[in-house]
Coordinates of C-alpha atoms and ligand atoms in Angstrom, one line a residue:
X1 CA 137.6 -63.9 97.9
X2 CA 134.2 -63.3 99.2
X3 CA 132.6 -66.1 101.1
X4 CA 130.4 -68.3 98.9
X5 CA 128.6 -70.8 101.3
X6 CA 125.2 -69.5 102.5
X7 CA 124.2 -70.9 105.7
X8 CA 121.6 -69.7 108.2
X9 CA 121.3 -66.5 106.3
X10 CA 125.0 -65.7 106.3
X11 CA 127.7 -65.8 103.7
X12 CA 130.6 -68.0 105.2
X13 CA 133.9 -69.8 104.1
X14 CA 134.3 -73.4 104.8
X15 CA 135.2 -74.3 108.3
X16 CA 138.3 -76.3 107.3
X17 CA 139.3 -73.4 104.8
X18 CA 138.9 -75.4 101.8
X19 CA 138.7 -73.8 98.2
X20 CA 138.3 -74.8 94.7
X21 CA 139.2 -73.1 91.4
X22 CA 136.4 -72.9 88.8
X23 CA 137.7 -72.9 85.2
X24 CA 135.9 -72.0 82.0
X25 CA 135.7 -75.3 80.0
X26 CA 135.9 -73.3 76.6
X27 CA 139.5 -72.2 77.4
X28 CA 140.6 -73.3 80.8
X29 CA 140.7 -69.8 82.1
X30 CA 140.1 -69.2 85.9
X31 CA 136.5 -68.0 86.5
X32 CA 136.8 -67.6 90.1
X33 CA 137.9 -69.4 93.3
X34 CA 135.1 -70.6 95.7
X35 CA 134.8 -72.2 99.1
X36 CA 134.7 -76.0 99.2
X37 CA 132.6 -77.3 102.0
X38 CA 133.2 -80.6 103.7
X39 CA 130.9 -82.6 106.0
X40 CA 130.9 -80.2 108.9
X41 CA 129.8 -77.3 106.7
X42 CA 126.9 -79.4 105.3
X43 CA 125.8 -80.5 108.8
X44 CA 125.8 -76.9 109.9
X45 CA 123.5 -76.1 106.9
X46 CA 121.2 -79.0 107.6
X47 CA 121.1 -77.8 111.3
X48 CA 120.0 -74.3 110.0
X49 CA 117.6 -75.7 107.7
X50 CA 116.1 -77.8 110.5
X51 CA 115.7 -74.8 112.9
X52 CA 114.2 -72.4 110.2
X53 CA 111.7 -75.2 109.3
X54 CA 110.7 -76.1 112.9
X55 CA 110.3 -72.4 113.7
X56 CA 107.5 -72.0 111.2
X57 CA 109.1 -68.9 109.7
X58 CA 108.4 -70.0 106.2
X59 CA 106.2 -73.2 106.5
X60 CA 103.7 -71.0 108.4
X61 CA 103.5 -68.3 105.9
X62 CA 100.3 -68.8 104.0
X63 CA 100.7 -70.5 100.7
X64 CA 99.5 -67.7 98.6
X65 CA 102.1 -65.4 100.2
X66 CA 104.7 -68.1 99.5
X67 CA 103.5 -68.0 96.0
X68 CA 103.8 -64.3 95.8
X69 CA 107.4 -64.6 96.8
X70 CA 108.2 -67.0 94.0
X71 CA 106.6 -64.6 91.5
X72 CA 109.1 -61.9 92.9
X73 CA 112.0 -64.4 92.4
X74 CA 110.9 -64.7 88.8
X75 CA 110.7 -61.0 88.3
X76 CA 114.2 -60.5 90.0
X77 CA 115.7 -63.2 87.8
X78 CA 114.4 -61.5 84.7
X79 CA 115.9 -58.2 86.0
X80 CA 119.4 -59.9 86.6
X81 CA 119.1 -62.2 83.7
X82 CA 122.2 -61.1 82.0
X83 CA 124.4 -61.5 85.2
X84 CA 123.0 -64.9 85.6
X85 CA 123.3 -66.1 82.0
X86 CA 127.1 -64.9 81.9
X87 CA 127.8 -66.8 85.1
X88 CA 126.2 -70.0 83.7
X89 CA 128.1 -69.7 80.5
X90 CA 131.4 -69.1 82.3
X91 CA 131.0 -72.2 84.4
X92 CA 129.5 -74.6 81.8
X93 CA 131.0 -73.1 78.5
X94 CA 127.6 -72.9 77.0
X95 CA 126.8 -70.4 74.5
X96 CA 125.4 -67.2 76.2
X97 CA 122.2 -67.5 73.9
X98 CA 121.5 -70.9 75.4
X99 CA 122.1 -69.6 78.9
X100 CA 119.7 -66.7 78.3
X101 CA 117.1 -69.3 77.1
X102 CA 117.7 -71.3 80.3
X103 CA 117.2 -68.0 82.4
X104 CA 113.8 -67.5 80.8
X105 CA 112.9 -70.9 81.4
X106 CA 113.9 -70.8 85.0
X107 CA 111.8 -67.6 85.5
X108 CA 108.8 -69.4 83.8
X109 CA 109.4 -72.2 86.4
X110 CA 109.2 -69.8 89.4
X111 CA 106.1 -68.3 87.9
X112 CA 104.4 -71.5 87.5
X113 CA 105.1 -72.9 91.1
X114 CA 104.3 -69.4 92.4
X115 CA 100.8 -69.5 90.8
X116 CA 100.3 -73.1 91.9
X117 CA 101.2 -72.4 95.5
X118 CA 98.4 -69.9 95.7
X119 CA 95.9 -72.5 94.6
X120 CA 96.9 -75.1 97.2
X121 CA 94.0 -75.4 99.6
X122 CA 93.9 -79.1 100.3
X123 CA 90.9 -81.3 99.6
X124 CA 87.6 -81.9 101.3
X125 CA 87.0 -85.8 101.5
X126 CA 83.3 -87.1 101.5
X127 CA 83.4 -89.4 104.5
X128 CA 79.9 -90.7 103.7
X129 CA 78.6 -89.3 107.0
X130 CA 77.2 -86.0 108.0
X131 CA 78.8 -86.4 111.4
X132 CA 82.3 -86.5 110.0
X133 CA 84.3 -83.6 108.6
X134 CA 87.2 -85.2 106.7
X135 CA 90.0 -83.3 104.7
X136 CA 93.4 -83.7 103.3
X137 CA 95.8 -81.1 104.0
X138 CA 99.1 -80.8 102.2
X139 CA 102.0 -80.1 104.7
X140 CA 105.7 -79.5 103.6
X141 CA 108.0 -82.5 104.0
X142 CA 110.5 -80.5 106.0
X143 CA 114.2 -80.1 105.3
X144 CA 114.9 -81.0 101.8
X145 CA 118.5 -81.7 100.4
X146 CA 118.7 -80.6 96.6
X147 CA 121.6 -82.1 94.8
X148 CA 122.1 -81.0 91.3
X149 CA 124.3 -81.6 88.0
X150 CA 126.4 -79.5 86.0
X151 CA 124.7 -79.5 82.6
X152 CA 121.7 -77.1 83.3
X153 CA 122.9 -76.1 86.8
X154 CA 120.4 -73.4 87.7
X155 CA 117.6 -74.9 85.6
X156 CA 117.9 -78.2 87.6
X157 CA 118.1 -76.3 90.8
X158 CA 115.1 -74.2 90.0
X159 CA 113.0 -77.3 89.3
X160 CA 113.6 -78.3 92.9
X161 CA 114.0 -74.8 94.7
X162 CA 110.7 -73.5 93.2
X163 CA 108.4 -76.3 94.4
X164 CA 110.3 -76.8 97.6
X165 CA 109.7 -73.2 98.7
X166 CA 106.1 -73.1 97.4
X167 CA 105.3 -76.1 99.6
X168 CA 107.0 -74.4 102.6
X169 CA 110.1 -76.4 103.1
X170 CA 113.5 -75.4 104.1
X171 CA 116.4 -76.7 101.9
X172 CA 120.1 -77.2 101.7
X173 CA 121.3 -77.0 97.9
X174 CA 124.4 -78.6 96.8
X175 CA 125.1 -77.8 93.1
X176 CA 127.7 -79.9 91.1
X177 CA 131.2 -78.7 92.2
X178 CA 132.1 -77.6 88.8
X179 CA 129.3 -75.1 88.3
X180 CA 128.5 -73.1 91.7
X181 CA 128.0 -69.6 90.4
X182 CA 124.4 -69.4 89.4
X183 CA 123.4 -71.2 92.7
X184 CA 125.4 -68.4 94.6
X185 CA 123.6 -65.7 92.6
X186 CA 120.2 -67.4 93.3
X187 CA 121.0 -67.4 97.0
X188 CA 121.7 -63.8 96.8
X189 CA 118.3 -63.1 95.1
X190 CA 116.5 -65.1 97.7
X191 CA 118.4 -63.1 100.4
X192 CA 117.7 -59.7 98.8
X193 CA 113.8 -60.6 98.6
X194 CA 113.9 -61.3 102.2
X195 CA 113.5 -65.1 102.6
X196 CA 113.9 -65.8 106.2
X197 CA 117.4 -67.0 107.3
X198 CA 117.9 -70.7 107.2
X199 CA 115.2 -71.5 104.8
X200 CA 117.8 -71.5 101.8
X201 CA 121.1 -73.0 102.4
X202 CA 124.0 -73.5 99.9
X203 CA 127.0 -75.7 100.2
X204 CA 129.5 -76.1 97.4
X205 CA 131.9 -78.8 97.1
X206 CA 132.5 -82.5 96.1
X207 CA 129.8 -85.2 96.2
X208 CA 131.2 -87.6 98.7
X209 CA 132.2 -84.8 101.2
X210 CA 129.9 -81.9 100.9
X211 CA 127.1 -84.0 99.7
X212 CA 127.6 -87.0 101.9
X213 CA 125.6 -86.0 104.9
X214 CA 122.6 -84.9 102.8
X215 CA 121.5 -88.5 102.2
X216 CA 122.6 -89.9 105.7
X217 CA 121.8 -87.1 108.3
X218 CA 118.6 -87.9 110.3
X219 CA 117.4 -84.3 110.2
X220 CA 117.1 -84.4 106.4
X221 CA 113.5 -85.4 105.5
X222 CA 113.8 -85.7 101.8
X223 CA 116.4 -86.0 99.1
X224 CA 115.7 -84.8 95.5
X225 CA 118.7 -85.8 93.3
X226 CA 119.4 -85.1 89.7
X227 CA 122.4 -86.7 88.3
X228 CA 123.9 -90.0 87.3
X229 CA 122.6 -93.6 87.9
X230 CA 125.5 -94.6 89.9
X231 CA 125.3 -91.8 92.4
X232 CA 121.5 -92.0 92.4
X233 CA 121.5 -95.6 93.5
X234 CA 124.1 -94.7 96.2
X235 CA 121.9 -91.9 97.5
X236 CA 118.7 -94.0 97.6
X237 CA 120.8 -96.7 99.5
X238 CA 121.9 -94.2 102.0
X239 CA 118.6 -92.6 102.5
X240 CA 117.0 -95.9 103.2
X241 CA 118.7 -96.1 106.6
X242 CA 116.5 -93.1 107.9
X243 CA 113.7 -93.7 105.4
X244 CA 114.0 -90.4 103.7
X245 CA 111.5 -89.5 100.9
X246 CA 113.6 -89.8 97.7
X247 CA 113.1 -88.5 94.2
X248 CA 115.7 -89.4 91.6
X249 CA 116.1 -87.7 88.2
X250 CA 118.8 -89.9 86.5
X251 CA 120.2 -90.4 83.1
X252 CA 118.6 -91.7 79.7
X253 CA 119.5 -93.4 76.6
X254 CA 116.9 -91.8 74.6
X255 CA 115.6 -93.3 71.2
X256 CA 114.6 -91.0 68.4
X257 CA 112.5 -93.2 66.2
X258 CA 112.1 -92.0 62.5
X259 CA 109.6 -93.6 60.0
X260 CA 110.0 -93.4 56.3
X261 CA 107.0 -91.3 56.1
X262 CA 108.3 -88.4 58.3
X263 CA 109.0 -84.8 57.0
X264 CA 112.6 -85.7 55.9
X265 CA 114.1 -82.2 56.3
X266 CA 112.5 -81.7 59.8
X267 CA 113.5 -85.1 61.0
X268 CA 117.2 -84.7 60.0
X269 CA 117.3 -81.2 61.5
X270 CA 115.7 -82.2 64.8
X271 CA 117.9 -85.5 64.9
X272 CA 120.8 -83.2 64.8
X273 CA 119.3 -81.0 67.5
X274 CA 118.3 -84.1 69.8
X275 CA 121.9 -85.4 69.7
X276 CA 124.1 -82.4 69.6
X277 CA 122.4 -79.5 71.6
X278 CA 124.7 -78.4 74.6
X279 CA 127.2 -81.1 73.0
X280 CA 124.9 -83.8 74.0
X281 CA 125.2 -83.1 77.7
X282 CA 121.4 -83.3 78.0
X283 CA 119.8 -86.1 80.1
X284 CA 117.1 -86.4 77.3
X285 CA 119.6 -86.2 74.4
X286 CA 118.5 -88.3 71.3
X287 CA 121.7 -90.4 71.5
X288 CA 120.0 -93.4 69.8
X289 CA 118.6 -92.7 66.4
X290 CA 116.2 -95.6 65.2
X291 CA 115.5 -95.0 61.5
X292 CA 113.4 -97.1 59.1
X293 CA 115.6 -99.0 56.6
X294 CA 114.2 -97.6 53.4
X295 CA 115.4 -94.1 54.3
X296 CA 118.4 -94.9 56.5
X297 CA 121.2 -94.4 54.0
X298 CA 120.0 -91.1 52.8
X299 CA 119.1 -90.0 56.3
X300 CA 122.3 -90.8 57.8
X301 CA 124.4 -89.2 54.9
X302 CA 122.6 -85.9 55.5
X303 CA 122.8 -86.2 59.3
X304 CA 126.7 -86.7 58.8
X305 CA 126.9 -83.8 56.3
X306 CA 125.0 -81.6 58.8
X307 CA 127.2 -82.8 61.9
X308 CA 130.2 -82.1 60.1
X309 CA 129.2 -78.5 59.7
X310 CA 128.7 -77.7 63.2
X311 CA 130.8 -74.9 64.3
X312 CA 132.4 -75.4 67.7
X313 CA 133.4 -72.3 69.9
X314 CA 133.2 -70.5 73.2
X315 CA 130.1 -69.0 74.9
X316 CA 130.8 -65.6 73.7
X317 CA 131.9 -66.5 70.1
X318 CA 129.0 -65.2 67.9
X319 CA 130.0 -67.8 65.2
X320 CA 129.8 -70.8 67.5
X321 CA 127.0 -73.2 67.2
X322 CA 128.0 -75.6 70.0
X323 CA 130.4 -75.5 73.0
X324 CA 132.7 -77.6 74.9
X325 CA 132.3 -80.4 77.2
X326 CA 132.3 -79.7 80.9
X327 CA 135.8 -81.1 81.6
X328 CA 138.9 -82.9 80.3
X329 CA 137.9 -86.0 82.2
X330 CA 134.3 -85.9 80.8
X331 CA 135.6 -85.5 77.3
X332 CA 137.9 -88.4 77.7
X333 CA 135.0 -90.5 79.0
X334 CA 132.9 -89.7 76.0
X335 CA 135.9 -90.6 73.8
X336 CA 136.5 -93.9 75.5
X337 CA 132.9 -94.9 74.8
X338 CA 133.4 -94.1 71.0
X339 CA 136.8 -96.1 71.2
X340 CA 135.0 -99.0 72.8
X341 CA 132.4 -98.9 70.1
X342 CA 135.1 -99.1 67.4
X343 CA 136.7 -102.0 69.2
X344 CA 133.5 -103.9 69.0
X345 CA 133.0 -103.2 65.3
X346 CA 131.0 -99.9 65.1
X347 CA 131.9 -97.5 62.4
X348 CA 132.5 -93.7 63.2
X349 CA 130.9 -91.8 60.2
X350 CA 132.0 -88.4 61.5
X351 CA 133.7 -86.8 64.6
X352 CA 135.2 -89.3 67.1
X353 CA 138.0 -86.7 67.9
X354 CA 138.8 -83.6 69.8
X355 CA 138.5 -80.1 68.7
X356 CA 141.9 -78.9 67.0
X357 CA 143.7 -75.7 66.8
X358 CA 142.4 -72.8 68.8
X359 CA 139.9 -75.4 70.5
X360 CA 142.7 -77.3 72.0
X361 CA 142.5 -74.8 75.0
X362 CA 139.2 -76.1 75.9
X363 CA 137.4 -79.5 76.1
X364 CA 135.8 -79.9 72.7
X365 CA 134.5 -83.0 71.1
X366 CA 133.5 -83.2 67.5
X367 CA 129.7 -84.2 66.8
X368 CA 130.0 -88.0 66.4
X369 CA 127.7 -90.2 64.3
X370 CA 128.2 -93.8 64.8
X371 CA 126.7 -96.7 62.6
X372 CA 127.2 -100.4 62.0
X373 CA 126.3 -100.9 65.8
X374 CA 124.4 -103.8 67.6
X375 CA 122.2 -103.5 70.6
X376 CA 124.6 -105.2 73.0
X377 CA 127.5 -102.6 72.6
X378 CA 128.0 -100.1 75.4
X379 CA 128.1 -97.2 73.0
X380 CA 124.3 -98.2 72.4
X381 CA 123.5 -99.2 75.8
X382 CA 125.2 -96.7 78.2
X383 CA 124.7 -92.9 78.5
X384 CA 127.9 -91.1 77.1
X385 CA 126.5 -87.7 77.9
X386 CA 128.4 -86.3 75.0
X387 CA 127.9 -85.4 71.3
X388 CA 127.5 -88.9 69.9
X389 CA 124.6 -90.7 68.3
X390 CA 124.4 -94.2 67.2
X391 CA 122.2 -95.4 64.3
X392 CA 120.0 -98.5 64.3
X393 CA 117.5 -99.4 61.7
X394 CA 114.2 -101.2 61.6
X395 CA 111.6 -102.7 59.2
X396 CA 108.5 -102.8 61.0
X397 CA 106.6 -100.8 63.7
X398 CA 107.0 -103.6 66.2
X399 CA 110.7 -103.9 65.5
X400 CA 111.2 -100.0 66.0
X401 CA 109.4 -100.2 69.4
X402 CA 111.4 -103.2 70.4
X403 CA 114.7 -101.4 69.7
X404 CA 113.4 -98.1 71.3
X405 CA 112.3 -99.9 74.6
X406 CA 115.5 -102.0 74.8
X407 CA 117.2 -100.0 77.3
X408 CA 117.2 -100.0 81.2
X409 CA 116.6 -96.1 81.1
X410 CA 113.2 -94.7 80.3
X411 CA 113.6 -90.9 80.3
X412 CA 112.4 -89.7 76.9
X413 CA 112.0 -90.6 73.3
X414 CA 110.6 -89.2 70.2
X415 CA 108.7 -90.6 67.1
X416 CA 108.7 -88.9 63.7
X417 CA 105.8 -89.8 61.3
X418 CA 103.0 -88.2 59.3
X419 CA 100.6 -90.9 60.2
X420 CA 98.7 -89.6 63.3
X421 CA 97.3 -92.9 64.3
X422 CA 100.8 -94.5 64.2
X423 CA 102.1 -91.5 66.0
X424 CA 99.7 -92.1 69.0
X425 CA 100.1 -95.9 68.9
X426 CA 103.9 -95.7 69.1
X427 CA 103.8 -92.9 71.7
X428 CA 101.6 -95.0 73.9
X429 CA 104.0 -98.1 73.7
X430 CA 107.3 -96.1 74.1
X431 CA 108.3 -96.8 78.0
X432 CA 109.7 -93.3 78.6
X433 CA 108.5 -90.5 80.9
X434 CA 108.3 -88.0 77.9
X435 CA 107.4 -88.7 74.4
X436 CA 107.7 -86.3 71.6
X437 CA 105.8 -86.6 68.4
X438 CA 107.5 -84.8 65.4
X439 CA 109.7 -82.8 67.9
X440 CA 112.5 -83.2 70.3
X441 CA 113.5 -81.6 73.5
X442 CA 110.7 -79.3 74.4
X443 CA 109.3 -79.5 78.0
X444 CA 106.7 -77.3 79.8
X445 CA 106.7 -76.2 83.5
X446 CA 103.3 -77.3 83.7
X447 CA 103.9 -81.0 82.5
X448 CA 105.6 -83.6 84.6
X449 CA 109.2 -84.6 83.8
X450 CA 110.9 -87.7 85.0
X451 CA 111.8 -91.2 84.1
X452 CA 110.7 -94.8 83.8
X453 CA 112.8 -97.8 84.9
X454 CA 116.4 -96.7 85.9
X455 CA 116.0 -93.2 84.7
X456 CA 114.5 -92.6 88.3
X457 CA 111.4 -92.1 90.3
X458 CA 109.3 -89.1 91.3
X459 CA 108.5 -86.3 89.1
X460 CA 109.5 -82.7 88.6
X461 CA 107.5 -79.8 87.2
X462 CA 103.7 -80.0 86.8
X463 CA 101.3 -80.6 89.9
X464 CA 103.2 -83.7 90.8
X465 CA 106.4 -81.7 90.9
X466 CA 104.7 -79.8 93.9
X467 CA 103.4 -82.9 95.5
X468 CA 106.9 -84.4 95.7
X469 CA 107.6 -81.7 98.3
X470 CA 104.4 -82.3 100.4
X471 CA 103.1 -84.7 102.7
X472 CA 99.3 -85.5 102.4
X473 CA 97.9 -85.4 105.8
X474 CA 94.4 -86.8 106.4
X475 CA 92.4 -84.8 109.0
X476 CA 89.4 -86.7 110.3
X477 CA 87.0 -85.0 112.7
X478 CA 84.1 -86.8 114.3
X479 CA 81.5 -84.1 114.8
X480 CA 79.3 -86.3 117.1
X481 CA 81.6 -88.0 119.4
X482 CA 80.0 -91.0 121.2
X483 CA 80.8 -94.3 123.1
X484 CA 82.0 -96.7 120.4
X485 CA 81.1 -99.9 122.3
X486 CA 83.6 -101.8 120.6
X487 CA 84.9 -103.3 123.8
X488 CA 82.0 -103.9 126.1
X489 CA 82.2 -102.6 129.7
X490 CA 82.8 -105.3 132.3
Ligands
NAD501 P1 126.7 -86.9 89.3 O1 125.9 -88.0 89.8 O2 128.2 -87.2 89.1 O3 126.7 -85.7 90.2 C1 125.4 -85.1 90.4 C2 125.4 -84.4 91.7 O4 125.5 -85.3 92.8 C3 126.6 -83.4 92.0 O5 126.2 -82.3 92.6 C4 127.6 -84.4 92.8 O6 128.5 -83.5 93.4 C5 126.7 -85.1 93.7 N1 127.2 -86.2 94.3 C6 128.0 -87.1 93.9 N2 128.2 -88.0 94.9 C7 127.5 -87.8 95.8 C8 127.2 -88.3 97.1 N3 127.8 -89.5 97.5 N4 126.2 -87.8 98.0 C9 125.7 -86.6 97.5 N5 125.9 -86.0 96.4 C10 126.8 -86.6 95.5 O7 126.2 -86.5 88.0 P2 126.7 -85.4 86.8 O8 127.9 -85.9 86.2 O9 126.9 -84.1 87.6 O10 125.5 -85.0 85.9 C11 125.3 -85.8 84.9 C12 124.3 -86.8 85.0 O11 123.1 -86.2 85.3 C13 123.9 -87.6 83.7 O12 123.8 -89.1 84.1 C14 122.5 -87.0 83.4 O13 121.8 -87.8 82.6 C15 121.8 -86.7 84.6 N6 120.9 -85.8 84.4 C16 119.6 -86.0 84.6 C17 118.6 -85.2 84.4 C18 117.1 -85.6 84.5 O14 116.2 -84.6 84.6 N7 116.8 -86.8 84.5 C19 118.9 -83.9 84.2 C20 120.2 -83.5 84.1 C21 121.2 -84.4 84.3

């Protein structure tokens, strides 16, 4: 086995010799064995990042040159796209076509931040006096811990790596323990392109051990975390002791609001996509369908018919339309949510069961539509992060909004209507970080992404996504120094 931790510009194994088997969730086959870091490996990676940052080897490179480097990362990724996409599909079980789309999106993200880095010249401030020159300089934060989940492994990492490097930081990346391979390939690419040693470090392993020091160690200046709410709370609490900068991208329970005047076929088709793409393992999944009473029955009947037709299969099965869940434990968690809903009186209209036959080798769960629900049920309130959608109905616009905003999350939501004025009205009143009108799921590298309420704080992508990795420093120069006279001489 080749070493898979990347610390201080070298590929190394874990000091304690730990390893982990990575298995393809589609069939349980062994993908590879990788090194499993613990606290001491992560502390070594933090030390390497600290040294690299303090040396100025990267933070001292002019911003346009850092930007050019990111453009070369984008180009390198495009060249190696198939290798990256295959690795992503083997780790996650997602269809290869979806992984290829992810790789295109990742390259676009590096392009975006590469170009943005070159424009970063700070800001002149009008101090209101000809004798003062005042400016804002954007400095890198320092050593950034980047902690990412397993659903879009390299995409979520890229949303952090690209702006962190653009701003001149050093980082330690800890991807989810189940999906390490595209992070390994990314480090190889950064190494091949000549990033100075210690600027990019990779530790693999479990959250509490490999991840633990990332939120507690005093040499880490910032933690950017994407993952679940419970872990996010813990990381923010840990980071408070050394007052680290923290950015949290957490979960969602995202409403998809459909008015009776919506384009029916487009709304049904996209409701299917909203809930079931990547088997619902999407932070912005439209897992809460909120549909106007007058069309609800016809809409849900059609949704169920379409959901029942979704073909499940492995990443390289050309016939497959959706893949497995990430692990047996996760599939069981999704099933437990559905079962809890049934116990509380919900009705499963389709799905609610594991994949059968050949699919039993993997961790498949049938697309599940659930109605007869009420707002207090956990199946409506909590994020299942699987292929489930609940159905609620409304009679008025106010009622639709009240339902859609009745969640402690606030990541994303959609409204479907052909009434342009209503679309804008509803979009303005939805308390979610992203709102789609007559669409679901698209995002742009140049548009901020992030959550309201307990979906987190901070933003990824867009200009704010770069600002997260910067400190704004005010430099004030008095061009005509003089005695101030504040304290009289005695
Ligand atoms: P998770 O919280 O279990 O794990 C996320 C990462 O945190 C993993 O790398 C894990 O190893 C690490 N981790 C766990 N405990 C840690 C600790 N004590 N210290 C440091 N690191 C620790 O989440 P998951 O199950 O991997 O991902 C699913 C969750 O991610 C869902 O809730 C989903 O909504 C969320 N998510 C959010 C977004 C977004 O943009 N808002 C995007 C993707 C996923």
